[in-house]
Amino acid sequence: MPSDKTLSGNIITPAVVLYEFDGPQIFVSRMGFVDVLFVKVDDDDDFERYLATYTSDGIIEAVLNGNISVRGAFLHEQCWIVDTDGYLAIRECWLCSRDDLPASYLPDRNVAIRVGFPPLPNSMAQAFAFFGMGFQGEQIDHRSMRFSILKRIIDESHDAARKILSPIYLSGSRSSTFDFTVAQPEFGSLILSIKEPTINLQRAIKKSADSTVKPQVSNIQGEFVAQRSAFFDAMDEIVDEAEKGEISGSLAIERFSVLDQIQNVIPTGEGIIEDAEFSSYASGKTASLLVREEVGARLHRAFKTAEKNPIIEVGRVEIVNARRNSFVLLSSRGRLVTCYIEPESFANLKADPRFRTGARLSVRGLLTRRVLRDMLSVDGTPQLLS
């Protein structure tokens, strides 16, 4: 592309230095009436080369606070490649689109400005989303993507978000009870930024009418927040173990519900997703969790192994069938599960006045997946939850 030499000789003066190593590496400079963010991408004895793009106080604050990665600050559609001498005097520059950039010029994905920060989102929208999901893969590209791949990821993400974020008493609810608004998807590779749920209070109250857990109308939104926090707590634990090696069987059984919820939105070594990222924003902080391909494959193997052993299900009682010593559970996975119990254990359970339709409980047993309703052969007596 032709270079622009009209700025030749102008001196770039760093106003805010974000990172310095043997001179400014990442900094902000005022250029005319706008702020421009620079990152050094190359140098030798004769010149220094920078990638530059428009920026703002909000973007810089997000980088410094650990809300977005450095790469996330360089995703403007237009940018410049700027060559300078050793005193930051411009020699020439090139205006280019993001698609024209050499891949090596963009900062690494998910890397924060400071050591010690976890992997961070590469998008402002995702960084400040109630719940964000980002996907990368060879077949997931911001320039073009097969329609079938886009539909599959959108559908699986929709189902996963509802399962992860829904309070148990709203599990299986239709969108008329609660739904999410999604910011315009960003194709870099594919980023979905979900806003706080929109709740139909009348329907939500009706859904909870038979539940032993009586939500406060004013706090239904807070229960979605609690579900989100529980998800990140569980994922932190299992991803941390998976990064060290294979997941223990006991942890896979304990966290079976979470593993089940994420199977279609993480890399498994067998699909189109190579990296998956989950994020959320609350109280000025962005929580972010990156699942790379090797870690995702370990999570998938742990899930498949756990399926063959007794697992733990948590959910809400939908139907009680005393004649068959069974009940139907709506699990936190969003599935109906028929649970069969030994007669003595069922008698003990029935004697508890809390056991009825709407009761919340935890059961352990061997799961059999079926088309309409899964089946669980329960070990021992289920535990009623407050």
Coordinates of C-alpha atoms in Angstrom, one line a residue:
M1 CA 0.0 0.0 0.0
P2 CA 1.3 3.5 -0.7
S3 CA 2.8 5.4 2.3
D4 CA 1.8 8.8 3.5
K5 CA 4.8 11.2 4.0
T6 CA 2.8 14.3 4.8
L7 CA 3.5 13.9 8.5
S8 CA 7.2 13.2 8.0
G9 CA 9.3 15.1 10.5
N10 CA 6.5 15.5 13.1
I11 CA 7.5 14.4 16.5
I12 CA 5.4 11.9 18.4
T13 CA 5.2 13.0 22.1
P14 CA 4.0 10.3 24.5
A15 CA 1.5 11.9 26.9
V16 CA 0.7 8.7 28.9
V17 CA 3.0 5.8 28.9
L18 CA 1.3 2.5 29.7
Y19 CA 4.3 0.2 29.3
E20 CA 8.0 1.0 29.2
F21 CA 11.0 -1.2 28.5
D22 CA 14.1 0.5 27.2
G23 CA 11.9 3.4 26.2
P24 CA 8.1 3.7 25.7
Q25 CA 6.6 0.5 24.2
I26 CA 2.8 1.3 24.6
F27 CA 1.7 4.9 25.0
V28 CA -0.9 7.6 24.2
S29 CA 0.0 10.6 22.1
R30 CA -2.2 13.6 21.2
M31 CA -2.4 13.9 17.4
G32 CA -4.3 17.0 16.3
F33 CA -7.6 16.8 18.0
V34 CA -7.6 13.1 18.9
D35 CA -5.8 10.7 21.2
V36 CA -3.9 7.9 19.5
L37 CA -2.6 4.7 21.1
F38 CA 0.8 3.4 19.9
V39 CA 2.4 0.0 20.4
K40 CA 5.9 -0.8 19.2
V41 CA 5.8 -3.8 16.8
D42 CA 9.3 -3.8 15.3
D43 CA 12.7 -2.0 15.3
D44 CA 16.3 -2.2 14.2
D45 CA 19.3 0.1 14.1
D46 CA 17.7 2.4 11.5
F47 CA 14.0 2.8 12.5
E48 CA 11.2 2.0 14.9
R49 CA 7.8 0.8 13.8
Y50 CA 4.5 1.3 15.7
L51 CA 0.9 0.2 15.3
A52 CA -1.4 3.1 16.1
T53 CA -5.2 3.6 16.4
Y54 CA -7.7 6.0 17.8
T55 CA -8.4 5.7 21.5
S56 CA -10.3 7.3 24.4
D57 CA -10.0 7.8 28.1
G58 CA -12.5 4.9 28.6
I59 CA -10.4 2.5 26.6
I60 CA -7.2 3.4 28.4
E61 CA -8.9 3.2 31.7
A62 CA -10.2 -0.3 30.9
V63 CA -6.7 -1.4 29.9
L64 CA -5.1 -0.1 33.0
N65 CA -7.8 -1.4 35.3
G66 CA -7.6 -4.9 33.9
N67 CA -10.9 -5.0 32.1
I68 CA -9.6 -5.6 28.6
S69 CA -6.4 -6.9 27.1
V70 CA -4.0 -4.7 25.2
R71 CA -5.2 -6.3 22.0
G72 CA -8.7 -5.2 22.8
A73 CA -7.6 -1.6 22.6
F74 CA -6.4 -2.1 19.0
L75 CA -9.5 -3.4 17.3
H76 CA -10.6 -0.2 15.7
E77 CA -11.5 -0.8 12.0
Q78 CA -8.8 1.7 10.9
C79 CA -5.3 2.0 12.1
W80 CA -1.8 3.2 11.0
I81 CA 1.6 1.6 10.7
V82 CA 4.1 4.4 11.6
D83 CA 7.8 4.3 11.1
T84 CA 10.0 6.7 13.1
D85 CA 13.6 7.3 13.9
G86 CA 15.0 6.8 17.4
Y87 CA 13.7 10.1 18.5
L88 CA 10.1 9.4 17.5
A89 CA 10.2 11.7 14.5
I90 CA 7.8 10.3 11.9
R91 CA 9.4 9.1 8.6
E92 CA 6.3 7.7 6.9
C93 CA 3.1 6.0 7.8
W94 CA 0.4 3.8 6.2
L95 CA -3.3 4.0 6.8
C96 CA -4.8 0.5 6.7
S97 CA -7.8 -1.5 7.8
R98 CA -7.7 -4.2 10.5
D99 CA -8.0 -6.9 7.8
D100 CA -4.9 -5.6 6.0
L101 CA -2.8 -5.8 9.2
P102 CA -0.1 -8.4 9.4
A103 CA -1.3 -10.8 12.2
S104 CA 2.0 -10.4 14.0
Y105 CA 1.4 -6.7 14.5
L106 CA -1.6 -7.1 16.8
P107 CA -0.7 -7.8 20.5
D108 CA -1.3 -11.3 21.7
R109 CA -4.8 -12.3 22.6
N110 CA -6.0 -12.0 26.2
V111 CA -2.7 -10.6 27.5
A112 CA -3.1 -7.8 30.1
I113 CA -1.0 -4.7 30.4
R114 CA 0.3 -5.8 33.8
V115 CA 1.9 -9.1 35.1
G116 CA -0.4 -10.9 37.4
F117 CA -3.7 -10.2 35.7
P118 CA -5.6 -13.2 34.4
P119 CA -6.4 -13.6 30.7
L120 CA -8.7 -10.7 29.7
P121 CA -11.3 -10.2 27.0
N122 CA -10.3 -8.8 23.7
S123 CA -13.4 -6.6 23.4
M124 CA -14.9 -3.7 25.3
A125 CA -18.4 -5.0 24.9
Q126 CA -17.4 -8.4 26.3
A127 CA -15.4 -6.9 29.1
F128 CA -18.4 -5.0 30.4
A129 CA -21.0 -7.6 29.7
F130 CA -23.2 -9.2 32.3
F131 CA -22.0 -12.5 30.8
G132 CA -19.7 -12.8 27.8
M133 CA -18.6 -15.7 25.7
G134 CA -15.8 -15.5 23.1
F135 CA -14.9 -18.2 20.6
Q136 CA -11.8 -18.7 18.4
G137 CA -11.0 -21.3 15.8
E138 CA -9.8 -21.8 12.3
Q139 CA -13.3 -21.9 10.9
I140 CA -14.4 -18.9 13.0
D141 CA -13.3 -15.7 11.3
H142 CA -14.5 -12.1 11.5
R143 CA -14.3 -11.7 7.7
S144 CA -16.5 -14.6 6.7
M145 CA -17.9 -17.7 8.3
R146 CA -20.1 -20.6 7.2
F147 CA -23.7 -19.9 8.1
S148 CA -24.1 -23.4 9.6
I149 CA -21.2 -22.8 12.0
L150 CA -22.5 -19.4 13.1
K151 CA -26.0 -20.8 13.7
R152 CA -24.5 -23.8 15.7
I153 CA -22.4 -21.6 18.0
I154 CA -25.3 -19.1 18.5
D155 CA -27.8 -21.9 19.4
E156 CA -25.4 -23.7 21.7
S157 CA -24.4 -20.4 23.4
H158 CA -28.0 -19.5 23.9
D159 CA -28.8 -22.9 25.6
A160 CA -25.6 -22.7 27.7
A161 CA -26.3 -19.2 28.9
R162 CA -29.8 -20.1 30.0
K163 CA -28.6 -23.2 31.9
I164 CA -25.7 -21.4 33.5
L165 CA -27.5 -18.3 34.6
S166 CA -31.1 -19.4 35.4
P167 CA -32.0 -19.9 39.1
I168 CA -33.2 -23.5 39.6
Y169 CA -36.9 -22.5 40.1
L170 CA -36.8 -20.9 36.6
S171 CA -34.9 -23.8 34.9
G172 CA -36.6 -24.7 31.7
S173 CA -38.6 -21.5 31.5
R174 CA -39.4 -20.0 28.1
S175 CA -38.2 -16.7 26.9
S176 CA -41.6 -15.2 27.9
T177 CA -40.5 -15.6 31.5
F178 CA -37.0 -14.3 31.1
D179 CA -34.7 -13.5 28.3
F180 CA -31.4 -11.9 27.5
T181 CA -30.4 -9.0 25.2
V182 CA -27.2 -9.5 23.3
A183 CA -25.0 -6.7 22.0
Q184 CA -24.3 -6.9 18.3
P185 CA -22.0 -9.9 17.9
E186 CA -18.4 -9.1 17.2
F187 CA -16.6 -11.2 14.7
G188 CA -13.2 -11.3 16.0
S189 CA -13.4 -14.3 16.1
L190 CA -17.0 -14.5 17.5
I191 CA -17.8 -12.6 20.7
L192 CA -21.3 -12.6 22.3
S193 CA -21.9 -10.0 25.0
I194 CA -25.0 -10.7 27.0
K195 CA -26.7 -8.0 29.0
E196 CA -28.7 -8.4 32.3
P197 CA -31.8 -10.5 31.9
T198 CA -35.2 -9.0 31.2
I199 CA -37.6 -10.7 33.6
N200 CA -41.4 -11.0 33.4
L201 CA -42.1 -10.8 37.1
Q202 CA -45.6 -12.2 37.0
R203 CA -44.5 -15.3 35.1
A204 CA -41.4 -15.7 37.3
I205 CA -43.5 -15.5 40.5
K206 CA -46.0 -18.0 39.0
K207 CA -43.1 -20.4 38.2
S208 CA -41.9 -20.2 41.8
A209 CA -45.3 -20.5 43.4
D210 CA -44.9 -24.2 44.2
S211 CA -41.3 -24.0 45.1
T212 CA -40.1 -24.4 48.7
V213 CA -37.6 -21.7 47.9
K214 CA -39.6 -18.4 47.9
P215 CA -37.6 -15.8 46.0
Q216 CA -38.1 -12.2 46.9
V217 CA -39.5 -10.3 43.9
S218 CA -37.0 -7.5 44.4
N219 CA -34.1 -10.0 44.3
I220 CA -34.8 -12.2 41.3
Q221 CA -32.2 -10.2 39.4
G222 CA -29.8 -10.9 42.2
E223 CA -30.4 -14.7 41.8
F224 CA -29.1 -14.5 38.3
V225 CA -26.0 -12.7 39.6
A226 CA -25.6 -15.5 42.2
Q227 CA -25.9 -18.2 39.5
R228 CA -23.2 -16.3 37.5
S229 CA -20.9 -16.2 40.5
A230 CA -21.4 -19.9 41.3
F231 CA -20.5 -20.7 37.7
F232 CA -17.3 -18.8 37.8
D233 CA -16.3 -20.3 41.2
A234 CA -16.9 -23.8 39.9
M235 CA -15.1 -23.1 36.6
D236 CA -12.1 -21.6 38.3
E237 CA -11.7 -24.8 40.3
I238 CA -12.0 -27.2 37.4
V239 CA -10.0 -25.2 34.9
D240 CA -7.2 -24.7 37.5
E241 CA -7.0 -28.5 38.0
A242 CA -7.2 -29.1 34.2
E243 CA -4.3 -26.7 33.6
K244 CA -2.2 -28.9 35.9
G245 CA -3.3 -32.2 34.3
E246 CA -6.2 -34.6 34.1
I247 CA -9.2 -33.8 36.4
S248 CA -9.8 -36.2 39.3
G249 CA -12.9 -38.4 39.2
S250 CA -14.2 -37.0 42.4
L251 CA -14.1 -33.4 41.2
A252 CA -15.7 -34.4 37.8
I253 CA -18.6 -36.0 39.7
E254 CA -19.0 -33.1 42.1
R255 CA -19.0 -30.6 39.2
F256 CA -20.9 -32.8 36.7
S257 CA -23.7 -30.2 36.2
V258 CA -21.2 -27.4 35.2
L259 CA -19.3 -29.8 32.9
D260 CA -22.6 -30.8 31.3
Q261 CA -23.6 -27.1 30.8
I262 CA -20.4 -26.2 29.0
Q263 CA -19.7 -29.2 26.8
N264 CA -21.0 -27.6 23.6
V265 CA -19.3 -24.2 24.1
I266 CA -15.7 -25.3 25.0
P267 CA -13.0 -26.8 22.8
T268 CA -13.1 -30.6 23.1
G269 CA -10.5 -31.5 20.5
E270 CA -13.3 -32.7 18.2
G271 CA -15.1 -29.6 17.1
I272 CA -14.7 -26.2 15.6
I273 CA -14.0 -24.2 18.8
E274 CA -10.3 -24.1 19.6
D275 CA -10.4 -21.5 22.5
A276 CA -13.4 -20.4 24.6
E277 CA -13.6 -17.4 26.9
F278 CA -16.1 -16.6 29.6
S279 CA -16.3 -13.2 31.2
S280 CA -18.5 -11.1 33.4
Y281 CA -18.4 -7.5 34.8
A282 CA -19.5 -6.5 38.3
S283 CA -18.5 -3.7 40.7
G284 CA -15.9 -2.3 38.4
K285 CA -14.1 -5.6 37.8
T286 CA -14.0 -8.0 34.8
A287 CA -13.8 -11.7 35.7
S288 CA -12.5 -13.7 32.8
L289 CA -11.7 -17.3 32.2
L290 CA -9.9 -18.7 29.2
V291 CA -10.3 -22.4 28.2
R292 CA -7.7 -23.4 25.6
E293 CA -7.9 -26.5 23.5
E294 CA -5.8 -28.8 25.7
V295 CA -7.7 -27.8 28.8
G296 CA -11.1 -28.1 27.1
A297 CA -10.2 -31.6 25.9
R298 CA -9.4 -32.6 29.5
L299 CA -12.7 -31.2 30.7
H300 CA -14.4 -33.2 28.0
R301 CA -12.6 -36.4 28.9
A302 CA -13.5 -35.9 32.6
F303 CA -17.1 -35.3 31.7
K304 CA -17.3 -38.5 29.6
T305 CA -15.7 -40.5 32.4
A306 CA -18.0 -39.0 35.1
E307 CA -21.1 -40.0 32.9
K308 CA -20.2 -43.7 33.5
N309 CA -20.1 -43.3 37.3
P310 CA -22.6 -42.1 39.9
I311 CA -22.9 -38.3 39.6
I312 CA -24.5 -35.5 41.7
E313 CA -27.6 -33.8 40.4
V314 CA -29.2 -30.7 41.9
G315 CA -32.6 -29.5 41.0
R316 CA -36.3 -29.0 41.7
V317 CA -39.0 -31.7 42.2
E318 CA -41.6 -31.5 39.5
I319 CA -43.6 -34.7 40.0
V320 CA -43.8 -37.3 42.9
N321 CA -44.8 -40.9 42.1
A322 CA -45.2 -42.7 45.5
R323 CA -46.4 -45.9 43.9
R324 CA -43.1 -46.3 42.0
N325 CA -40.8 -44.8 44.7
S326 CA -39.7 -42.1 42.3
F327 CA -39.9 -38.5 41.5
V328 CA -39.1 -36.3 38.5
L329 CA -36.4 -33.7 39.0
L330 CA -35.8 -30.6 36.8
S331 CA -32.0 -30.5 37.1
S332 CA -29.8 -27.4 37.0
R333 CA -28.7 -28.8 33.6
G334 CA -32.1 -27.9 32.3
R335 CA -33.1 -31.6 31.9
L336 CA -36.0 -33.5 33.4
V337 CA -34.7 -36.6 35.3
T338 CA -36.8 -39.5 36.6
C339 CA -35.1 -40.5 39.9
Y340 CA -35.8 -44.1 41.2
I341 CA -35.1 -44.7 44.9
E342 CA -35.0 -47.8 47.1
P343 CA -38.3 -48.2 49.1
E344 CA -36.7 -47.6 52.5
S345 CA -34.9 -44.4 51.3
F346 CA -38.1 -43.2 49.6
A347 CA -40.0 -43.7 52.9
N348 CA -37.4 -41.6 54.8
L349 CA -37.6 -38.9 52.2
K350 CA -41.4 -38.9 52.2
A351 CA -41.5 -38.5 55.9
D352 CA -39.8 -35.1 55.6
P353 CA -42.6 -32.4 55.3
R354 CA -40.3 -30.4 53.0
F355 CA -40.4 -33.1 50.3
R356 CA -43.0 -32.1 47.8
T357 CA -43.4 -30.5 44.4
G358 CA -41.1 -27.5 44.2
A359 CA -38.6 -28.9 46.8
R360 CA -35.0 -28.3 46.0
L361 CA -32.7 -31.2 46.5
S362 CA -29.4 -33.0 45.7
V363 CA -29.3 -36.6 44.6
R364 CA -26.4 -38.9 43.7
G365 CA -26.7 -41.9 41.4
L366 CA -26.0 -43.4 38.0
L367 CA -27.3 -41.3 35.1
T368 CA -28.9 -42.8 31.9
R369 CA -29.5 -40.3 29.2
R370 CA -32.8 -40.6 27.3
V371 CA -34.6 -38.6 24.6
L372 CA -37.5 -37.2 26.7
R373 CA -36.3 -37.7 30.3
D374 CA -33.0 -38.8 31.7
M375 CA -33.1 -41.5 34.4
L376 CA -31.2 -41.6 37.6
S377 CA -30.8 -44.7 39.8
V378 CA -30.4 -43.0 43.2
D379 CA -27.8 -44.1 45.8
G380 CA -29.0 -43.6 49.4
T381 CA -31.4 -40.8 50.4
P382 CA -31.5 -37.5 48.5
Q383 CA -30.5 -34.4 50.5
L384 CA -33.2 -31.7 50.8
L385 CA -31.7 -28.2 50.4
S386 CA -33.0 -25.1 52.1

